[in-house]
Short mmCIF file of C-alpha atoms in Angstrom, two decimals:
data_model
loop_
_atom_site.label_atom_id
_atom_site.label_comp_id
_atom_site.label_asym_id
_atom_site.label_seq_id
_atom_site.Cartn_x
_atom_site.Cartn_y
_atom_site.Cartn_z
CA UNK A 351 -73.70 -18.69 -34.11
CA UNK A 352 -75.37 -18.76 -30.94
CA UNK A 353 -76.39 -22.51 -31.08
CA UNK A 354 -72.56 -23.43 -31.90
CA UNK A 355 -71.61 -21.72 -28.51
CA UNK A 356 -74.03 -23.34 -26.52
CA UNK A 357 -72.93 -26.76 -28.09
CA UNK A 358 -69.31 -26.02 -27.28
CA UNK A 359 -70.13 -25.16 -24.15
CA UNK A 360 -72.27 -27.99 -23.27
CA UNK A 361 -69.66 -30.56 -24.83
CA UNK A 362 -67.53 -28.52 -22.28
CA UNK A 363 -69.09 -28.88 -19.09
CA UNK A 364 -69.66 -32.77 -20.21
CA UNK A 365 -66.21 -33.27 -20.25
CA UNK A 366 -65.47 -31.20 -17.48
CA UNK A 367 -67.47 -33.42 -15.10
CA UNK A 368 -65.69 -36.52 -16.75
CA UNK A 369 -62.43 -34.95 -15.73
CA UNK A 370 -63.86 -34.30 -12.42
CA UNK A 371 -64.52 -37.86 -11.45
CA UNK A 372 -61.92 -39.65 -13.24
CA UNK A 373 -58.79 -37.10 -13.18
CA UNK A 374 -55.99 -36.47 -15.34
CA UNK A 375 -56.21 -39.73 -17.40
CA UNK A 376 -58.96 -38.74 -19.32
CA UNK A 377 -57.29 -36.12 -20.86
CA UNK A 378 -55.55 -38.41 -23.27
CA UNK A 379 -58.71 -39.47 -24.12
CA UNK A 380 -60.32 -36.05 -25.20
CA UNK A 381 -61.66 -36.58 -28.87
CA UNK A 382 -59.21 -34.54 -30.92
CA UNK A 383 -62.37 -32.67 -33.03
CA UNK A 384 -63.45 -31.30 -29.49
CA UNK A 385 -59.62 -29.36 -29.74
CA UNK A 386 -60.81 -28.71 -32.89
CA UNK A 387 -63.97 -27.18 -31.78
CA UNK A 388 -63.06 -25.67 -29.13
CA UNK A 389 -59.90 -23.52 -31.39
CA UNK A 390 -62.47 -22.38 -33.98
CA UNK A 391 -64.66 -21.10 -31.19
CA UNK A 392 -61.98 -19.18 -30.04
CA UNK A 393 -63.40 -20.57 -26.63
CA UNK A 394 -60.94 -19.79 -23.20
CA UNK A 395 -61.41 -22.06 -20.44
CA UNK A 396 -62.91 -20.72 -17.77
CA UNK A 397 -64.02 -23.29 -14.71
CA UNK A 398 -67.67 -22.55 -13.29
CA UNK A 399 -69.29 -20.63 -11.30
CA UNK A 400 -68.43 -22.05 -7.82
CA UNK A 401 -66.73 -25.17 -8.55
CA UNK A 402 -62.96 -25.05 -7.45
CA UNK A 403 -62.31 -28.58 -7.27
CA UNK A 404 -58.32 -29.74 -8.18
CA UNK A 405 -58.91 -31.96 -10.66
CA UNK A 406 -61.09 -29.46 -12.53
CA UNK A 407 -58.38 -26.77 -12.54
CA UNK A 408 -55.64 -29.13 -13.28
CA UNK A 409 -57.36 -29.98 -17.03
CA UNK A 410 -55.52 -27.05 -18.97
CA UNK A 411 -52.40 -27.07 -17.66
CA UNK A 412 -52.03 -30.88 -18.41
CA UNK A 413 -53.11 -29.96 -21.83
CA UNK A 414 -50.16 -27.54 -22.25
CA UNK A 415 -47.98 -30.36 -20.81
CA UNK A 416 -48.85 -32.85 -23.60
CA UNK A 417 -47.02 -31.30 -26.23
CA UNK A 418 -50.07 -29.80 -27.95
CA UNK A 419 -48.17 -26.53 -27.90
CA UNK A 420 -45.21 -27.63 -28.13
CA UNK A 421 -43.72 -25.12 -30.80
CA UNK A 422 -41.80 -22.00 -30.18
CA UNK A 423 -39.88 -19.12 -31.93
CA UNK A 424 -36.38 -18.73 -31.50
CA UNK A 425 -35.04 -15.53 -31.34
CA UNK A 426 -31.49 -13.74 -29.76
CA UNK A 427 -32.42 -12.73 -26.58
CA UNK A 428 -29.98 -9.24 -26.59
CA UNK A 429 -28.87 -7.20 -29.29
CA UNK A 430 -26.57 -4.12 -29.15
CA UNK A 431 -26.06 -1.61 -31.84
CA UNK A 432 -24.88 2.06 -32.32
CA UNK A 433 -26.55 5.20 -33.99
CA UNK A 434 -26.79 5.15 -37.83
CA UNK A 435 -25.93 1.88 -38.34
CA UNK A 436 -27.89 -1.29 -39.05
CA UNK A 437 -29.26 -4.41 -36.91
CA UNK A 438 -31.19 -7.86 -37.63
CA UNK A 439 -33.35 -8.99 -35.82
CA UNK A 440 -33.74 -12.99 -36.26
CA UNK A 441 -36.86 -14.63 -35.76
CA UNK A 442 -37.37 -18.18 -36.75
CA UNK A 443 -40.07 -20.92 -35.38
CA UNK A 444 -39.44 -24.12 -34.29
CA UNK A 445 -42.24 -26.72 -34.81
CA UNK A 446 -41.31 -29.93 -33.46
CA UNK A 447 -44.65 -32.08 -34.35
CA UNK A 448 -45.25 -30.41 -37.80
CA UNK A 449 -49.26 -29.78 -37.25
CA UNK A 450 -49.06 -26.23 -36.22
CA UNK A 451 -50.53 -23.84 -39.11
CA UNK A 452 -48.77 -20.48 -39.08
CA UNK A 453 -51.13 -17.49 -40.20
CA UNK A 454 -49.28 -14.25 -39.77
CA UNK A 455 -46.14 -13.04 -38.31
CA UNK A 456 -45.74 -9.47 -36.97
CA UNK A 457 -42.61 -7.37 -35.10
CA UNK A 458 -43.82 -5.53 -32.16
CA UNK A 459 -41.96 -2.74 -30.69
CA UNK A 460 -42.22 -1.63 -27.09
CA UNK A 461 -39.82 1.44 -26.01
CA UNK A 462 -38.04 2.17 -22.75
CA UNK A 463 -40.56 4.16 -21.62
CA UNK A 464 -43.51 3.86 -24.36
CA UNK A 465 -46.28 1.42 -25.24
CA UNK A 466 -46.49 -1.41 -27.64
CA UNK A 467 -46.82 -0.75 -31.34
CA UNK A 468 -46.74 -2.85 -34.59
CA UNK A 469 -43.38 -2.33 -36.75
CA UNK A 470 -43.72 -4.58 -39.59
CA UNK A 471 -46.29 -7.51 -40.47
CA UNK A 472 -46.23 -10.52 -43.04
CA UNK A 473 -49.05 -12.05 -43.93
CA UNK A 474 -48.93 -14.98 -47.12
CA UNK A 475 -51.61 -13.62 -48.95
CA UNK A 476 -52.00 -10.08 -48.21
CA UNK A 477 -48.21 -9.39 -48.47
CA UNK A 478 -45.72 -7.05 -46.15
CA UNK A 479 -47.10 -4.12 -44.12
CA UNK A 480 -45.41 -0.92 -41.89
CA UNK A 481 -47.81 1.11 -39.64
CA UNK A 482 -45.12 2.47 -37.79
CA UNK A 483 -44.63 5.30 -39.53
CA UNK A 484 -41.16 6.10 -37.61
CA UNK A 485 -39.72 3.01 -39.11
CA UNK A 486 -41.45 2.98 -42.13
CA UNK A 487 -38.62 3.01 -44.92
CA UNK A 488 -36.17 1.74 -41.87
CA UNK A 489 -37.42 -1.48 -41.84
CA UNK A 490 -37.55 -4.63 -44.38
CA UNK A 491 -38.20 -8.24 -44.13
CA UNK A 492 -35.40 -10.47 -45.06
CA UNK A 493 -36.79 -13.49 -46.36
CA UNK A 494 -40.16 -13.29 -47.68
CA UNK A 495 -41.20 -16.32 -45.61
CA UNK A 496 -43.20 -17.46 -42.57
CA UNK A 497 -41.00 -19.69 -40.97
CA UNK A 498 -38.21 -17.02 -40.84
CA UNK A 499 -39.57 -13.93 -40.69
CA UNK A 500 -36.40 -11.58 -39.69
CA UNK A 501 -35.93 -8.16 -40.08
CA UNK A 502 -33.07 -5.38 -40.32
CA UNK A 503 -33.97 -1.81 -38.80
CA UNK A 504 -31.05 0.41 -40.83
CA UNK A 505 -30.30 4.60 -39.75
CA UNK A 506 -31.04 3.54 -36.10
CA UNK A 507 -31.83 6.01 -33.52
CA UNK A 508 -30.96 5.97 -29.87
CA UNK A 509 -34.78 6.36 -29.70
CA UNK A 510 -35.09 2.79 -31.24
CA UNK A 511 -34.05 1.05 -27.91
CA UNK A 512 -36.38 -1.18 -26.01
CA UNK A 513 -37.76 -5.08 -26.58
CA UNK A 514 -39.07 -5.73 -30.26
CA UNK A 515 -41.45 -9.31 -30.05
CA UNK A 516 -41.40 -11.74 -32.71
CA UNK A 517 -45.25 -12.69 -32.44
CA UNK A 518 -46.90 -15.40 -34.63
CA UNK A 519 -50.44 -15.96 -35.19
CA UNK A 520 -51.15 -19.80 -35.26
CA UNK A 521 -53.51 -22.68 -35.45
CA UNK A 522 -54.61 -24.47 -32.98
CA UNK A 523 -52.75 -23.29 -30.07
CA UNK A 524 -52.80 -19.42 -30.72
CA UNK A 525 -49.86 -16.88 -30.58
CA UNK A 526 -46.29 -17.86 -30.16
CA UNK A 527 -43.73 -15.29 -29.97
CA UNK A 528 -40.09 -14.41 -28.50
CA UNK A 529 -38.67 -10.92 -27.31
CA UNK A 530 -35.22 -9.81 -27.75
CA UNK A 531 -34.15 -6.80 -26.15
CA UNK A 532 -32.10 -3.79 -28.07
CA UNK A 533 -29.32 -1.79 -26.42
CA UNK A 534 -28.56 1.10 -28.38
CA UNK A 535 -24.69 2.02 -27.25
CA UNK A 536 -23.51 5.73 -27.74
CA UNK A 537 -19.54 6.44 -27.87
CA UNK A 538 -19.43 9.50 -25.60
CA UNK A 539 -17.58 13.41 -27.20
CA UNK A 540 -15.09 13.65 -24.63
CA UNK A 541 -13.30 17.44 -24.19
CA UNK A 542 -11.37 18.88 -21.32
CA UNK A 543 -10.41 22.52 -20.83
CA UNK A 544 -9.21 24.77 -18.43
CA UNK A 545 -10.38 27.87 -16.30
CA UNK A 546 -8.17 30.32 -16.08
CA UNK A 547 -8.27 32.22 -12.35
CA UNK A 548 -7.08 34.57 -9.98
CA UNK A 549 -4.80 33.50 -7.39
CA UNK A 550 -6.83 33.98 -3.71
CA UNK A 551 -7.59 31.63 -0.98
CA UNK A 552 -10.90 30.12 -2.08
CA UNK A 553 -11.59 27.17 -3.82
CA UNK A 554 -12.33 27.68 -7.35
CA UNK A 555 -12.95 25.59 -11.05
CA UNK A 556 -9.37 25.61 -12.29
CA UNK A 557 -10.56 22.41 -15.04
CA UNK A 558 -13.35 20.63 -16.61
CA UNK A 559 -14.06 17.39 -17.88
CA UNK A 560 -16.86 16.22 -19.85
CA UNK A 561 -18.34 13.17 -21.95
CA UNK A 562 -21.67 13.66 -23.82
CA UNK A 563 -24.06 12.01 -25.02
CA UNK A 564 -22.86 8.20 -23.97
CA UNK A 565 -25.02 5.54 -23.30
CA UNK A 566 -24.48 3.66 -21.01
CA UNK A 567 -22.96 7.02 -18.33
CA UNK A 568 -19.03 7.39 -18.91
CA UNK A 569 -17.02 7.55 -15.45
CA UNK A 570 -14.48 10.38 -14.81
CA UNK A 571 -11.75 10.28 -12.47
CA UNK A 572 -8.68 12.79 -12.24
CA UNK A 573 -4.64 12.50 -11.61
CA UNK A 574 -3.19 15.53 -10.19
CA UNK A 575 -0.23 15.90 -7.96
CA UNK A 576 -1.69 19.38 -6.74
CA UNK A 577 -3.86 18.84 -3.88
CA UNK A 578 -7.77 19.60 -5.02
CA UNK A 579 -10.80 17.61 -5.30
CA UNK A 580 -13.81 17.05 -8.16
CA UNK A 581 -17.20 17.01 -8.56
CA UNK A 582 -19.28 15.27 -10.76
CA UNK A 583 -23.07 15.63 -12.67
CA UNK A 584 -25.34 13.44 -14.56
CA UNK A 585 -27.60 14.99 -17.23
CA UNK A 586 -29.86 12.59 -19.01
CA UNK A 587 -30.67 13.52 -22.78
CA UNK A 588 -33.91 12.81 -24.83
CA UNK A 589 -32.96 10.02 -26.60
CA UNK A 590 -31.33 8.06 -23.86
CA UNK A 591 -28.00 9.27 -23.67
CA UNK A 592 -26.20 10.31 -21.30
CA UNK A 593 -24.15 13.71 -20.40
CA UNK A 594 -21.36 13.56 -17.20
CA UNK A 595 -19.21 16.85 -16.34
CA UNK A 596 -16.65 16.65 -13.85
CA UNK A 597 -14.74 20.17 -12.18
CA UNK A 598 -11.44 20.25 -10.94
CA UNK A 599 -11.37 22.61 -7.68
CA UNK A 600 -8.69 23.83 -5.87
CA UNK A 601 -7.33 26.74 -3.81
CA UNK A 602 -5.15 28.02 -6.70
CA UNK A 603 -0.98 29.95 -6.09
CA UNK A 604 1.44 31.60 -8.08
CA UNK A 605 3.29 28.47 -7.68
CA UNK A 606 -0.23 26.12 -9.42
CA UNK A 607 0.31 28.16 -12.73
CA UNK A 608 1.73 26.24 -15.33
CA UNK A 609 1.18 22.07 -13.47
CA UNK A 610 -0.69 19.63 -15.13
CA UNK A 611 -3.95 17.92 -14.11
CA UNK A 612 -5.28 15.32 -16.13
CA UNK A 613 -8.89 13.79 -17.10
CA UNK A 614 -9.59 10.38 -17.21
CA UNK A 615 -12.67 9.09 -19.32
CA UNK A 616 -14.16 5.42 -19.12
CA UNK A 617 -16.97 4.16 -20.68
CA UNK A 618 -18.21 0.76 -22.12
CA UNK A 619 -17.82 1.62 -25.71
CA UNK A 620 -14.22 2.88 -25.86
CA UNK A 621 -11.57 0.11 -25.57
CA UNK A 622 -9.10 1.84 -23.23
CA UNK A 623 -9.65 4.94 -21.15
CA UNK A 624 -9.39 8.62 -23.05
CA UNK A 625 -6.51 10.66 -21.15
CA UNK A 626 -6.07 14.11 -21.61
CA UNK A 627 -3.95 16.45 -19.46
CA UNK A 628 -4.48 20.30 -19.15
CA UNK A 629 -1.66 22.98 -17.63
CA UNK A 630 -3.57 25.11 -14.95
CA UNK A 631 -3.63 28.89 -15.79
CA UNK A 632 -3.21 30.87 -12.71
CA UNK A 633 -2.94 34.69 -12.93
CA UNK A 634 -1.20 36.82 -9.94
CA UNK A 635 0.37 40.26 -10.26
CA UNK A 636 4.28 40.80 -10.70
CA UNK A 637 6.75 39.81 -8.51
CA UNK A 638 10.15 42.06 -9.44
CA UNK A 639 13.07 41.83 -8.90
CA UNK A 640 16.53 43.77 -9.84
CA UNK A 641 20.12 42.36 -10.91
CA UNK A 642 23.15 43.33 -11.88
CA UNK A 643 24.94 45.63 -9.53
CA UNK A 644 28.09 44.22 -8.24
CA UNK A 645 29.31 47.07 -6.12
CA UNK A 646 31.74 48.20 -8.53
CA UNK A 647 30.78 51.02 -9.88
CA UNK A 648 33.47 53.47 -10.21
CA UNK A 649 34.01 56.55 -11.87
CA UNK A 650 34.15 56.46 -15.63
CA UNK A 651 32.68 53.00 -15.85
CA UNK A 652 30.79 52.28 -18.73
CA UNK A 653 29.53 48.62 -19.21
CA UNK A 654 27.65 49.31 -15.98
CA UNK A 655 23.87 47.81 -16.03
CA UNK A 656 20.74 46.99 -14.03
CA UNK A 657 18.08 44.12 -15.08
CA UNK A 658 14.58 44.19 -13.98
CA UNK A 659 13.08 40.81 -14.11
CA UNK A 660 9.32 40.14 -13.19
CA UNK A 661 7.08 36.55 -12.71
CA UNK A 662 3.87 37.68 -13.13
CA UNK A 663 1.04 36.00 -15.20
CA UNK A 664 -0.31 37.33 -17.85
CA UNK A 665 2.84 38.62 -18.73
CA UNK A 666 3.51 42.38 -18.10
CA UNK A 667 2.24 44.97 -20.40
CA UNK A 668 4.94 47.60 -19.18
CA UNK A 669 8.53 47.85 -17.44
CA UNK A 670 9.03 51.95 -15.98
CA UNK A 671 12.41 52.78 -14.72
CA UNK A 672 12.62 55.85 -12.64
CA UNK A 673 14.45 57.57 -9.95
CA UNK A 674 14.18 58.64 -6.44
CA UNK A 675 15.27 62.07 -7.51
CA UNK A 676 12.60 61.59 -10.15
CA UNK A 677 13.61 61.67 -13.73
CA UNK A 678 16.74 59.19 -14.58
CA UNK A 679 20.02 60.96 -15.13
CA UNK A 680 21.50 61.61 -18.47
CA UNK A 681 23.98 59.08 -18.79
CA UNK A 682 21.52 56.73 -18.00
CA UNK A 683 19.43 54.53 -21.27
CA UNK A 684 16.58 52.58 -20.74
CA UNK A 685 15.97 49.28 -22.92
CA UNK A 686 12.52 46.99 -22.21
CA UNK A 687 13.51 45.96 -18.71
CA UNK A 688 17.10 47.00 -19.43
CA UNK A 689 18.82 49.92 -17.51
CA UNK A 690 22.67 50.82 -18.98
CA UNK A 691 24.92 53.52 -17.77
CA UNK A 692 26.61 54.80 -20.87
CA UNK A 693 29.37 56.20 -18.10
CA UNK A 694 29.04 56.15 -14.42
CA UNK A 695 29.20 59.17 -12.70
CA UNK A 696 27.88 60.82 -9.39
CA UNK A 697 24.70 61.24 -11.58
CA UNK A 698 24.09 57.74 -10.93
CA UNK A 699 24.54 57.51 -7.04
CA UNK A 700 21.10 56.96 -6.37
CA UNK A 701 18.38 54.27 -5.95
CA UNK A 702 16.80 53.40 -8.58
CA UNK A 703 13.09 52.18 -9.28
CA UNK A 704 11.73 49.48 -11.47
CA UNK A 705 8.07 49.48 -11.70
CA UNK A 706 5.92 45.89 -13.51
CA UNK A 707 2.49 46.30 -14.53
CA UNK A 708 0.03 43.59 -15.66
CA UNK A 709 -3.49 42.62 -15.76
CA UNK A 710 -3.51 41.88 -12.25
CA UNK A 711 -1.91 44.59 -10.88
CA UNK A 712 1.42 46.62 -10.46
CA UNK A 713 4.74 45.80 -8.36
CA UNK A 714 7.94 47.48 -7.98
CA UNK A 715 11.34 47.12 -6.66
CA UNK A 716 14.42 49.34 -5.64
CA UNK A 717 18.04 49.27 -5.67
CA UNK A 718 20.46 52.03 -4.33
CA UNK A 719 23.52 52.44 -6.10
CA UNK A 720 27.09 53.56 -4.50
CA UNK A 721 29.49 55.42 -6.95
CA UNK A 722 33.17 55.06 -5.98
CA UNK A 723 36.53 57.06 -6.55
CA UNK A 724 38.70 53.80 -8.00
CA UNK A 725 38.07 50.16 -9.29
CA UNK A 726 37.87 47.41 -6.79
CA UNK A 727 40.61 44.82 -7.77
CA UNK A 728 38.94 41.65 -6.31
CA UNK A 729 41.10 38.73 -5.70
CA UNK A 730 39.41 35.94 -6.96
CA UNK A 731 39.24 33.68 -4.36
CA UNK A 732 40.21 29.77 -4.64
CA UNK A 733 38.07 27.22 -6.33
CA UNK A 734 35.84 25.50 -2.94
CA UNK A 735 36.22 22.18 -5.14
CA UNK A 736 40.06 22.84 -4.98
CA UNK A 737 39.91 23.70 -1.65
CA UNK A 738 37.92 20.67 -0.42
CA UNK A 739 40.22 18.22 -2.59
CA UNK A 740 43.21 19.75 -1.01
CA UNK A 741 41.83 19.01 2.40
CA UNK A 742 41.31 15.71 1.33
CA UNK A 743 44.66 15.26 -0.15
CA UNK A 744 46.38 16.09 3.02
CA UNK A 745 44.43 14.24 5.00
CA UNK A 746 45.27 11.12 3.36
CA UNK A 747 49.04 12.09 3.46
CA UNK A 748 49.10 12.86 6.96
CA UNK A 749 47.33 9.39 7.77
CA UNK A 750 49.58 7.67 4.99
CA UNK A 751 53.14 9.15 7.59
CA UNK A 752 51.16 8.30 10.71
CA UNK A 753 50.85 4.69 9.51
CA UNK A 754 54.52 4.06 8.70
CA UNK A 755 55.42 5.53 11.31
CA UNK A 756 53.56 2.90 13.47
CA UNK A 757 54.89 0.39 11.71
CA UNK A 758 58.65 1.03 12.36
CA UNK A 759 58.03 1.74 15.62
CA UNK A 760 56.33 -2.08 15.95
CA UNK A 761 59.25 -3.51 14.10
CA UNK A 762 62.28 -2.09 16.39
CA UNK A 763 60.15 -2.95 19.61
CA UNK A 764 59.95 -6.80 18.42
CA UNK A 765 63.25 -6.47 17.63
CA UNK A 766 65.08 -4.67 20.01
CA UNK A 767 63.59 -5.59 23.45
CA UNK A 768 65.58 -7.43 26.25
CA UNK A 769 65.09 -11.21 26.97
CA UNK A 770 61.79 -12.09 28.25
CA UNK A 771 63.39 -14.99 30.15
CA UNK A 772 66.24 -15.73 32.39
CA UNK A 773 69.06 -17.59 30.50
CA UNK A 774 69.73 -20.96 31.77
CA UNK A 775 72.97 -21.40 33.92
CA UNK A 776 75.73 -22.35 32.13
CA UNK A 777 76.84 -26.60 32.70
CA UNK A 778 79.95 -27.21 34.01
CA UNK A 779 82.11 -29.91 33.47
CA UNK A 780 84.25 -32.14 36.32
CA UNK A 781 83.61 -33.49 39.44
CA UNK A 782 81.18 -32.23 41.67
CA UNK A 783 83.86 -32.75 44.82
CA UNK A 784 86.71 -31.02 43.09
CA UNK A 785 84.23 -27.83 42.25
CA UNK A 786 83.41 -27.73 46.09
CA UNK A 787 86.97 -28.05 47.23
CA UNK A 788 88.27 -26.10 44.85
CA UNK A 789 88.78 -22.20 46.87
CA UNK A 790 86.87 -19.29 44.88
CA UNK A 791 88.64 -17.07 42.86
CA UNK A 792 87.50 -13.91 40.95
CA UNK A 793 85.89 -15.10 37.98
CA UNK A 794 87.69 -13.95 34.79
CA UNK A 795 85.61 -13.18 31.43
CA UNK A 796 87.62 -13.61 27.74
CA UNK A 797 85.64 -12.19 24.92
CA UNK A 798 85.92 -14.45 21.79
CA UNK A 799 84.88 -12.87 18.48
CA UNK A 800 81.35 -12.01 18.18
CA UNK A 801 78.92 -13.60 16.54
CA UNK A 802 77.42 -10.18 15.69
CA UNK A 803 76.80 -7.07 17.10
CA UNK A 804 74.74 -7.90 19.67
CA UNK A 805 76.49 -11.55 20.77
CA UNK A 806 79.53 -12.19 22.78
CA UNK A 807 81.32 -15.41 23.27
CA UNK A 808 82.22 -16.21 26.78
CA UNK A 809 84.86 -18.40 27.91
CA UNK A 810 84.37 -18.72 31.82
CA UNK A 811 87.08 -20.55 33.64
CA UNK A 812 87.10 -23.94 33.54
CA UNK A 813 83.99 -24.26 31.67
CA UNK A 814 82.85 -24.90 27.95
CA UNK A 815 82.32 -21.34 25.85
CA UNK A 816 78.56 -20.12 26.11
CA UNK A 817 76.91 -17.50 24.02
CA UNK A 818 74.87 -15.02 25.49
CA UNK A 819 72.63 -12.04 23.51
CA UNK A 820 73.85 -8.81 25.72
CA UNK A 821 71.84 -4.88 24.73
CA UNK A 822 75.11 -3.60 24.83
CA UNK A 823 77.62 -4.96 27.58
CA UNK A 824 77.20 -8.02 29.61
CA UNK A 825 79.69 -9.98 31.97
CA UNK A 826 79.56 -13.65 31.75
CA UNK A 827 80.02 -16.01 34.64
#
């Protein structure tokens, strides 16, 4: 055995120092039984002791160039699958030249966090094998073949994630193999829920939100329209998963009790986002109040009653009428938060005390009630809807007058008003010498029947009739 190593290695350097002073050509040349040789001897190059030269270095990775290992295995490079289901894992190799002998195929797993470890192997002669004993009855071989070697990993485990290597043992060039990479997805148990508080003036967890165990993290976000803010946390499990809680703080009121806040989930494996609104629970002490006296009560009434109402959270465990005198008067019965005078009487001109209890404290109120002689006739007063549309109403009549009114008054001034103009003198007839010699005399005016009321037809002397518009009496000349 020892002789064979020194003859490998002396063919070796021999051809070495070829390469050296004739370069990369050579390689072509290389006898293929000194491959041969040099794959049984499961012999690594290695260049010597202090010779660096180019050339020298450049021999095995021309080698690899060539095509002498020019195979591969094909295999999906990511693969994602959920807890207790199944996955296959495809492995197939791809010999282009045909002269590559395969020996053995084996699966090799390699966790997130872990170190490398044999699954499942296949060998022709010796059959299937399963160290691991974690995926021993989890794991089978789907063709019983070399050349396509897949598996299928069933009840997986979030623990199963990481990078499972197809690896092939083969002759001459050595192991082949491909990696794919599992993601093991978790679909996160989202919840919400609400804290129930005190009302104060510090900030406090009024909800919560979580999704656990998701992989990859889930992302929480919150709609509210009362002003708060959130926080969130990250908690990793064990098997990869994940764990975020979100809180809901705010400075919580009476008024807070009873609106809605609501959680917001998103996460890879869930095809829209999970919604779920809460109601905030805020607990405060009673507020009271009393109804129901009018200021009517008169001697010998009897439907007279008073009505203690509280807003208080929880609700209240008790409802205590009593007097300022102390005990209630006899015509007085009490019913839940109900006080009823059977018949009104000076007994019942006093104040009166309604007292709330709850789990968050006690509150009371007090009314004082006046007792008269005689009934109160009340006039009921009008309707403010009738009132306002009466308003209206004669508003619109008044500005309906106002407007014909105007009107009439613009008609009888276009009418009615006096000439805006002068009249033209009226012609006269004859000769101009005869008018000028001719001595003055008074001038005298006959009235001919009017046109109409207003027109007058004028007949000077010695001249043609002329109409003129007169008001109401006008001389003509």
């Amino acid at each position: 055995m020892a002789r064979d190593h020194v003859a490998v290695a002396l063919l070796r350097n021999i051809w070495v120092a070829t390469a050296v002073l004739l370069g990369a050509q050579v390689e072509e040349k290389f006898p293929a039984d000194v491959h041969r040789l040099f794959a049984c001897a499961e012999f690594r190059f290695t260049p010597w002791r202090g010779v660096s030269h180019p050339l020298l270095l450049r021999v095995p990775i021309q080698l690899r160039k060539t095509g002498i290992v020019g195979q591969k295995v094909r295999v999906e490079e990511e693969l994602e699958a959920y807890p207790t289901e199944s996955v296959d894992l495809r492995c197939q190799f791809i010999d282009g030249g045909g002269r590559t002998k395969l020996t053995q195929v084996s699966w090799i797993w390699e966790p997130t966090d872990g170190q490398r470890d044999n699954i499942a192997v296949f060998h022709p002669m010796y059959g299937q094998s399963f160290p691991n004993l974690s995926f021993k009855d989890r794991v089978v071989f789907l063709h019983n073949s070399l050349e396509n070697p897949s598996i299928r990993i069933s009840n997986l485990k979030m623990s199963d994630a990481g990078r499972y290597t197809c690896e092939y043992a083969t002759y001459p060039s050595g192991n082949e193999q491909g990696t794919t990479t599992l993601i093991m997805l978790a679909k996160p148990k989202n919840s919400a829920n609400i804290v129930t508080v005190q009302a104060g003036s510090k900030s406090v967890v009024v909800a919560q939100c979580e999704a656990a165990d998701g992989k990859p993290a889930a992302t929480i976000k919150w709609l509210a329209s009362v002003g708060g803010n959130h926080s969130t946390t990250t908690t990793n499990g064990p098997d990869g998963t994940v764990t975020v809680r979100s809180e809901y703080r705010l400075v919580p009121t009476p008024a807070d009790n009873g609106r809605e806040v609501t959680c917001l989930v998103d996460q890879r494996t869930q095809e829209r986002p999970w919604v779920f609104p809460v109601k905030l629970s805020v607990e405060y002490p009673p507020s009271v109040s009393i109804e129901g006296y009018d200021n009517n009560w008169y001697v010998g009434r009897s439907d007279a009653m008073l009505l203690c109402l509280a807003n208080a959270n929880p609700a209240p465990i008790s409802v205590i009428w009593t007097a300022v005198s102390g005990s209630l008067p006899e015509t007085v019965m009490v019913e839940d938060n109900k006080l009823m005078v059977k018949k009104v009487d000076d007994a019942v001109n006093t104040t009166f005390i309604c007292e709330v209890k709850n789990k968050q404290g006690t509150s009371r109120n007090q009314i004082t009630t006046f007792v008269i002689e005689e009934k109160r006739e009340f006039t009921p007063g009008p309707n403010t809807g009738a009132v306002i549309g009466g308003i209206l109403g004669s508003l619109i009549f008044i500005a309906i007058i106002v407007g014909i009114i105007f009107l009439i008054r613009n008609c009888q001034d276009n009418r009615e008003g006096p000439p805006k103009h002068k009249p033209p003198p009226p012609v006269r007839t004859g000769r101009s010498t005869e008018m000028l010699n001719k001595p003055s005399e008074p001038p005298m005016a006959t009235e001919v029947a009017p046109l109409s009321p207003r027109e007058v037809h004028c007949n000077p002397t010695g001249s043609e009739p002329v109409t003129v518009i007169c008001r109401k009496l006008y001389l003509c000349s």
